[in-house]
Coordinates of C-alpha atoms in Angstrom, one line a residue:
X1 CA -18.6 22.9 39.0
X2 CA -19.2 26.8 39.5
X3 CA -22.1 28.0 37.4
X4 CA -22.0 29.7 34.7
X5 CA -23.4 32.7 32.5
X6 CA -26.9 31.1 31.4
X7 CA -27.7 34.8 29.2
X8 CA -28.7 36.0 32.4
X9 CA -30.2 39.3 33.8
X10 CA -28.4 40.4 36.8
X11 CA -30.8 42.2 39.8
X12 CA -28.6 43.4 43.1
X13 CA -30.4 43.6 46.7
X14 CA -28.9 45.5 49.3
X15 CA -29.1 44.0 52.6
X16 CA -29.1 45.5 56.3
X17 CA -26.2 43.1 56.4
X18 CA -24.8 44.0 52.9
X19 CA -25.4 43.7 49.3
X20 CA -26.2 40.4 47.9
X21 CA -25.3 40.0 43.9
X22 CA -28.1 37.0 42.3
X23 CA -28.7 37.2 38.6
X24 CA -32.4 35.6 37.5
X25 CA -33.2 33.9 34.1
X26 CA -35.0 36.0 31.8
X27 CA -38.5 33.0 30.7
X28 CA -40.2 35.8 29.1
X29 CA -43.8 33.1 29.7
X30 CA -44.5 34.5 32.9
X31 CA -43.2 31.7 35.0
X32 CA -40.9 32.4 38.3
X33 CA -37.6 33.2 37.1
X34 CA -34.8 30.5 37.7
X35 CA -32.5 31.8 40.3
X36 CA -29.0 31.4 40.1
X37 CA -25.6 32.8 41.7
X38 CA -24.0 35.4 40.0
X39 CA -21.5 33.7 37.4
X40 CA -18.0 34.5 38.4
X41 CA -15.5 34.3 35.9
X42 CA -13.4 31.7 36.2
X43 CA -9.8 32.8 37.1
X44 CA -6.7 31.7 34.9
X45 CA -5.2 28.7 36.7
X46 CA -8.8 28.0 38.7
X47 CA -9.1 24.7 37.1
X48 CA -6.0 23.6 36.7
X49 CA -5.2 20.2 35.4
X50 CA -1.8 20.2 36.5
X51 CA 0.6 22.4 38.6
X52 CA 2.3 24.3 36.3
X53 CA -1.3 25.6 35.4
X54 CA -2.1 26.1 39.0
X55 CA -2.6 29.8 40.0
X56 CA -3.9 31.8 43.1
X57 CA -7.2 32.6 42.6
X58 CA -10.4 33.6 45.0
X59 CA -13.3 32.3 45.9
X60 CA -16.7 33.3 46.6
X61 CA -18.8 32.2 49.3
X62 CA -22.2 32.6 47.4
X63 CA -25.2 34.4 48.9
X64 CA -22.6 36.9 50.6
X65 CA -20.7 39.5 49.8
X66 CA -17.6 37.2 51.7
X67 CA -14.1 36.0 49.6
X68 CA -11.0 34.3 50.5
X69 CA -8.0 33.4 48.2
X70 CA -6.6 30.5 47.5
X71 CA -2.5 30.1 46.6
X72 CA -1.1 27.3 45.0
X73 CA 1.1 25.0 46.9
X74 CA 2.9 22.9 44.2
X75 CA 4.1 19.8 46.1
X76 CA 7.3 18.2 46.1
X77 CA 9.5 16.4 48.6
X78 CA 10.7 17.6 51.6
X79 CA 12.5 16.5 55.1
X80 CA 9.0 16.4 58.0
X81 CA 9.9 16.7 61.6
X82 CA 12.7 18.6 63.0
X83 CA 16.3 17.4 63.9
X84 CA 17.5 16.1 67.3
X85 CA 19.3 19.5 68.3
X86 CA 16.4 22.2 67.2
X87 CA 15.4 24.0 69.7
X88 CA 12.1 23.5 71.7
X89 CA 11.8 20.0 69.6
X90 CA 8.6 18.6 71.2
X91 CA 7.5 14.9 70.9
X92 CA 6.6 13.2 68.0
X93 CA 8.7 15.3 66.0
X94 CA 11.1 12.8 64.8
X95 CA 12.5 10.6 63.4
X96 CA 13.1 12.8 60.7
X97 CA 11.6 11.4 57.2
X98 CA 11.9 12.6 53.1
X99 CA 8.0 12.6 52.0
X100 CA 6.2 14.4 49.5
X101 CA 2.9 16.1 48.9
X102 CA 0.8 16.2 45.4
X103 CA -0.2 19.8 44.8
X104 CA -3.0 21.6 46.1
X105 CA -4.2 25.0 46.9
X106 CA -4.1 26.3 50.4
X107 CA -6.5 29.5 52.2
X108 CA -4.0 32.0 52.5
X109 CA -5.4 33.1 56.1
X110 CA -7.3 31.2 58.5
X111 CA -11.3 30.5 58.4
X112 CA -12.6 33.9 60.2
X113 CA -15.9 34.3 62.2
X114 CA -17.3 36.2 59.2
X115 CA -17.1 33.3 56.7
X116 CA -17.8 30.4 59.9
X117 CA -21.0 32.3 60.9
X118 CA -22.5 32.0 57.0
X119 CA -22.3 28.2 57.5
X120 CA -23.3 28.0 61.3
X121 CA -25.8 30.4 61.7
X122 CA -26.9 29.9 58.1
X123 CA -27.2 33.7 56.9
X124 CA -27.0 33.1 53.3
X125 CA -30.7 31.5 53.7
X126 CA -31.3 34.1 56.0
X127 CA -30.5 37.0 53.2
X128 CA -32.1 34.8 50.3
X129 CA -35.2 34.4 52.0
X130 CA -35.6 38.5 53.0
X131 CA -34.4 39.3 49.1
X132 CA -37.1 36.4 48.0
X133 CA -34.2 34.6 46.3
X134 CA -34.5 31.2 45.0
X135 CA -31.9 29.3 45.9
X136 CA -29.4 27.9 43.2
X137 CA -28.7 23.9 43.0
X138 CA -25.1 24.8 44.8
X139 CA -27.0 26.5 47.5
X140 CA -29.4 23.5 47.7
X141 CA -26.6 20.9 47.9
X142 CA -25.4 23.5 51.0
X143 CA -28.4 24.3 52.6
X144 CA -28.6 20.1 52.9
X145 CA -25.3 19.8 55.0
X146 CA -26.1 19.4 58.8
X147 CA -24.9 22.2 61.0
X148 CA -23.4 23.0 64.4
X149 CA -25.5 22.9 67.3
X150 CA -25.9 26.4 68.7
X151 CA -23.3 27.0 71.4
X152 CA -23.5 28.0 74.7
X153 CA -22.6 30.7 74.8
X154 CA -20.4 33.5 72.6
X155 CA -17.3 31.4 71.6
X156 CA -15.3 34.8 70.6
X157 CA -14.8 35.2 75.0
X158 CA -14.8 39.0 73.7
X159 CA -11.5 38.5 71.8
X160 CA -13.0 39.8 68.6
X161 CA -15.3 39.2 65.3
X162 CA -15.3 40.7 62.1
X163 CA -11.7 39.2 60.9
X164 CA -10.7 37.4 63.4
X165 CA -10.2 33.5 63.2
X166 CA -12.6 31.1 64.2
X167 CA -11.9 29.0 67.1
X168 CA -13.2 26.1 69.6
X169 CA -14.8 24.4 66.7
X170 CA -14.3 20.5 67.1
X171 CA -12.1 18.7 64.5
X172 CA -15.8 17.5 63.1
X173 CA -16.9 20.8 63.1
X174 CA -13.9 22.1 61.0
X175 CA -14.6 18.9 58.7
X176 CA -18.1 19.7 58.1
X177 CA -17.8 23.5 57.4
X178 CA -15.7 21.9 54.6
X179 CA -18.1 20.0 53.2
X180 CA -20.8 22.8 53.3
X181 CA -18.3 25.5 51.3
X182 CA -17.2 22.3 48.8
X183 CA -21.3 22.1 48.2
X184 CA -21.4 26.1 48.2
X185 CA -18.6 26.7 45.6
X186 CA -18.2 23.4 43.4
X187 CA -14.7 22.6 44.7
X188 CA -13.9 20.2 46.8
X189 CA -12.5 21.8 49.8
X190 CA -10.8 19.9 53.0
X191 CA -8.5 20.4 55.8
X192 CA -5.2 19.9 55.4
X193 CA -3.1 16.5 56.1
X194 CA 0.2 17.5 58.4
X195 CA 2.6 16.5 55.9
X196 CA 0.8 19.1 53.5
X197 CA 0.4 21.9 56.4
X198 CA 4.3 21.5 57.5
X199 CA 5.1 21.7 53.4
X200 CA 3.0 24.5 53.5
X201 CA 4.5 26.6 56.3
X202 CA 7.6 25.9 55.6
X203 CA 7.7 27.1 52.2
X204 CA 11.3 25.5 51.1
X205 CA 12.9 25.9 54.2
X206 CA 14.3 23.7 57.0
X207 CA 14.7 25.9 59.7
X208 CA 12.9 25.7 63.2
X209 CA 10.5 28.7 61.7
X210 CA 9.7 29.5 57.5
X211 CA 12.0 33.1 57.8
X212 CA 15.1 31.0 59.8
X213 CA 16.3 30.1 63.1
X214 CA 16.5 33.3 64.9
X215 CA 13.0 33.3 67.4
X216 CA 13.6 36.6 68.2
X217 CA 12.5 37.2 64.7
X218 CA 9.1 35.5 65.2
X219 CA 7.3 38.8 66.0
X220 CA 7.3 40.1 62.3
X221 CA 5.5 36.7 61.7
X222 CA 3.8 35.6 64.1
X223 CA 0.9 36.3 67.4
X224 CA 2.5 34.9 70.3
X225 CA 2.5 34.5 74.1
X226 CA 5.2 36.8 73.6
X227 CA 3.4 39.0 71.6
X228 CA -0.3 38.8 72.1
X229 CA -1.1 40.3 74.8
X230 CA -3.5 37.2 75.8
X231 CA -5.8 37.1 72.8
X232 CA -5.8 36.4 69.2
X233 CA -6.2 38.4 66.5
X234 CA -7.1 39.7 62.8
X235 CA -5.6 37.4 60.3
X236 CA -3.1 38.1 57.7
X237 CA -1.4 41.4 60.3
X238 CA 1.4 39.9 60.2
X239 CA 4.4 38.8 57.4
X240 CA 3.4 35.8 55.2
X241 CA 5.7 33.1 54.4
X242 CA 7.4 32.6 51.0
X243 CA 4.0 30.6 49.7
X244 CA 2.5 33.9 50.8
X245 CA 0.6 31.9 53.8
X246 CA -0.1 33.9 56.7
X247 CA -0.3 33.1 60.0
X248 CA 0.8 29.7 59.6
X249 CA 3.3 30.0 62.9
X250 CA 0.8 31.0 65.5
X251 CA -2.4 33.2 66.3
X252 CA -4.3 29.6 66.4
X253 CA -3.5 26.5 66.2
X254 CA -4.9 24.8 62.8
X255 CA -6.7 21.8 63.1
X256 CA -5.7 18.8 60.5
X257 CA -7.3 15.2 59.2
X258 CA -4.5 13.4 61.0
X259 CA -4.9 10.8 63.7
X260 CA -2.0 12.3 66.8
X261 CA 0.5 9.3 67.1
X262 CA 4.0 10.9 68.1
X263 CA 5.3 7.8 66.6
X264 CA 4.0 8.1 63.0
X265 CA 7.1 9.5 61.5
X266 CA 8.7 6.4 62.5
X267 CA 6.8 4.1 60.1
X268 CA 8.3 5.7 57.3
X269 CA 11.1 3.9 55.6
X270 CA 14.6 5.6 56.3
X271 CA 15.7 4.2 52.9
X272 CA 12.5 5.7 50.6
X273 CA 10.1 8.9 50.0
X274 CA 7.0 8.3 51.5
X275 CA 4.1 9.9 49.1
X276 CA 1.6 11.7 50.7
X277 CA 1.8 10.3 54.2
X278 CA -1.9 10.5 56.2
X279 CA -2.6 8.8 59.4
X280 CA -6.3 8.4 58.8
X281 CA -8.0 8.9 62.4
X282 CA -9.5 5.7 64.1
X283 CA -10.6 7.8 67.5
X284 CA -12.0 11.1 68.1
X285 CA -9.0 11.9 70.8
X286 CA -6.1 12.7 69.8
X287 CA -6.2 14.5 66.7
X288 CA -3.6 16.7 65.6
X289 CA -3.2 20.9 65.1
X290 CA -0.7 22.2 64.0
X291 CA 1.5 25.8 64.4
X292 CA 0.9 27.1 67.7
X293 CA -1.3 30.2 68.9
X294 CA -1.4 33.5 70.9
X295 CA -1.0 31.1 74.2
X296 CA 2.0 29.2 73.5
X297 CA 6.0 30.0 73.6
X298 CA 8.0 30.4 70.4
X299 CA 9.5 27.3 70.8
X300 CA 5.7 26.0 70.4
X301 CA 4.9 27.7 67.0
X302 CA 8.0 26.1 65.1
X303 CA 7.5 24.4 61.6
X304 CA 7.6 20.6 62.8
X305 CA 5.9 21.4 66.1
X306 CA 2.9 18.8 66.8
X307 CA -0.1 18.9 69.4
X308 CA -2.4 16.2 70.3
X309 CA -6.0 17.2 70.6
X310 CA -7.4 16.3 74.3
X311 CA -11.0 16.0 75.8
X312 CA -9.9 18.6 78.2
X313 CA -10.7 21.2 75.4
X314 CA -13.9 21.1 76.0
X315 CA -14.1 19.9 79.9
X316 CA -16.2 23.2 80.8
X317 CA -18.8 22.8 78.0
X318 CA -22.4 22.7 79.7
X319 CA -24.7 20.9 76.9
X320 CA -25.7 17.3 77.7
X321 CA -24.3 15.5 76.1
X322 CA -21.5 17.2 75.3
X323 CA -21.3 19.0 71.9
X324 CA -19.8 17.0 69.3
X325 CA -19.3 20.8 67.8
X326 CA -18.0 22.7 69.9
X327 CA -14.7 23.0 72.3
X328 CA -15.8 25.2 74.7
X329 CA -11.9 25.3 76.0
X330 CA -9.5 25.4 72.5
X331 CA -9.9 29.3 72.4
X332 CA -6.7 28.5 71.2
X333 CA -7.6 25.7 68.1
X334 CA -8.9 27.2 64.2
X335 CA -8.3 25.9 61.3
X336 CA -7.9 27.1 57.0
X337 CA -9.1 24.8 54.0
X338 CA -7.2 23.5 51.2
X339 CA -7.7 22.0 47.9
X340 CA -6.2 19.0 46.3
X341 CA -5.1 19.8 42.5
X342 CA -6.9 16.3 41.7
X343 CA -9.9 15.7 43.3
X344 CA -10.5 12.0 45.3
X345 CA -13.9 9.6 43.9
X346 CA -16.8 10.2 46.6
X347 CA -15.7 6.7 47.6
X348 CA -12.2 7.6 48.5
X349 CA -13.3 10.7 50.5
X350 CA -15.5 8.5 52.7
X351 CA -13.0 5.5 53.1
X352 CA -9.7 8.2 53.9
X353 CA -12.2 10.2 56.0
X354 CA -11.5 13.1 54.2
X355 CA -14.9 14.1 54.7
X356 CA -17.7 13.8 57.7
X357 CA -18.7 9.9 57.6
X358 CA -22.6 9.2 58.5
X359 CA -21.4 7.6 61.1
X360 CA -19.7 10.9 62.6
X361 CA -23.0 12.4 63.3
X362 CA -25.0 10.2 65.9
X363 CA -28.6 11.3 66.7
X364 CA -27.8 12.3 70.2
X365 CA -25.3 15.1 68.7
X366 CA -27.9 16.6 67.0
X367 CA -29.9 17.9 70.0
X368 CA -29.5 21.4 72.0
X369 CA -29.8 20.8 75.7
X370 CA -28.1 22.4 78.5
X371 CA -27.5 21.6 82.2
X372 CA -30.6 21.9 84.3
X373 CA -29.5 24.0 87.6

């Protein structure tokens, strides 16, 4: 849970890298005050038990000055893949099957570099320990996550910062920046499955894109190879869909829990609605990303359009051994964070792999070490 107004006194400390908003515990015995985050208010709809209570609402990345909203999806059934005749239709994208997602809420706009960078290069610490903040028992939980290895070098390639999307994190990475925010804000924060990102972007519809057919369309929407001029760029320039999700056909690919097996679809019944379909990984390649980038053709962006993951996304990165961070090569791959209306038991997050397993993190992948030449 978020924390709360304790009666507290409120103290602001302005930062070479903004202004940080703590509030400290009035003891009035002389002891070190008690520390805490600035109690937000908690937003109608914010802890909704069902989802007719669910509303948008935003969050706060605590420690920084950083938000990002979050819009209710409500679930339902719908019709994943695409049909025979759709233009573009890649592999794996049938056969067509009726499933259905539980609600949750969904990032409107991808994970930037702004909010990435608090988690990798740990700045909230950074700013609590110039402002001689203590940190609050969120922040704790946090500061215990492990982090990324540094990379190699500046994984932008020049293409931008401040509000652009994240990019050539590995599918670990992605997972564990999840974990730290859950620990940071008190929800429970994840990727998405690709039954719930394809419910997502298409937002009711069953056309090849959320706004209809017509790809010549697709630039009101949408960063494309078409469009792009060979780099991505700020989130949310472009229309949202009818969820009011932006981005979700191109600019970067979003990374997903999902195992890549183009013939997945296929072990649904024909006959039955499959509820909240997940193919829980069982090796680090392929994984699956989903919605196309500022690289790819239209046809590649389209609703039911799937991509494996490869090792070749990260074939040029120098560290020995090879990050299990970073993807030197995906300048193409981000990802956005959801949250499930009804929150899994710590058990069932480990067993689905909904979060980072022990396991996921050997020793070796801890240490920073680059080629000797």
């Amino acid at each position: 849970m978020r924390p709360l107004a304790f009666g507290l006194l409120a103290a602001s400390y302005a930062l070479s890298q903004g202004a940080v908003a703590v509030a400290q515990e009035e003891t009035g015995d002389g002891a070190p005050p008690v520390v805490a985050d600035m109690p937000k208010t908690a937003e109608p709809g914010e802890y909704a038990q069902t989802a007719a209570e669910m509303k948008a609402y935003t969050e706060e990345i605590g420690g920084t000055d950083l938000t990002f909203k979050m819009v209710p999806i409500p679930g339902g059934e719908f019709t994943i893949g695409s049909p025979e005749d759709e233009e573009g239709r890649g592999e794996g994208e049938g056969p067509q099957r009726r499933v259905s997602v539980s609600p949750f809420w969904m990032a409107d706009k991808e994970v930037t570099w702004d909010e990435y960078e608090v988690f990798l290069l740990k700045r909230d610490e950074q700013r609590r320990k110039l402002a001689g903040i203590k940190p609050s028992q969120y922040d704790l939980k946090a500061d215990a996550v492990t982090r990324p290895t540094k990379a190699y070098t500046d994984m932008t390639f020049d293409m931008g910062h401040d509000g652009f999307p994240a990019i050539c994190m590995t599918h670990l990475s992605a997972k564990m920046y999840c974990k730290w925010l859950s620990e940071k804000t008190g929800h429970f924060y994840r990727l998405p499955t690709e039954a719930e990102w394809e419910f997502a972007a298409r937002a009711g519809s069953q056309t090849a894109y959320h706004f209809g057919d017509d790809a010549e369309k697709l630039d009101e929407y949408a960063w494309s190879d078409d469009n792009a001029e060979w780099t991505y760029h700020p989130v949310g320039m472009k229309k949202p869909n009818a969820f009011g999700l932006y981005d979700m056909h191109g600019n970067v690919n979003e990374w997903t829990l999902d195992q890549y097996d183009p013939n997945f679809y296929a072990t649904f019944p024909a006959d039955k609605v499959t509820k909240d379909p997940y193919n829980i990984p069982k090796t680090i390649y392929p994984r699956t990303v989903r919605g196309g980038s500022w690289d790819q053709y239209p046809e590649e962006l389209r609703s039911a359009a799937r991509m494996p993951s490869t090792n070749d996304w990260k074939s040029d990165d120098p560290q020995i051994p090879q990050s299990i961070w970073w993807m030197t090569n995906s300048t193409h791959v981000g990802f956005r964070v959801m949250r499930p209306l009804h929150e899994p038991t710590e058990e069932e997050k480990l067993a689905q792999q909904l979060i980072p397993r022990p396991e996921d993190v050997p020793e070796w992948g801890l240490r920073e070490g680059f080629i000797d030449d």
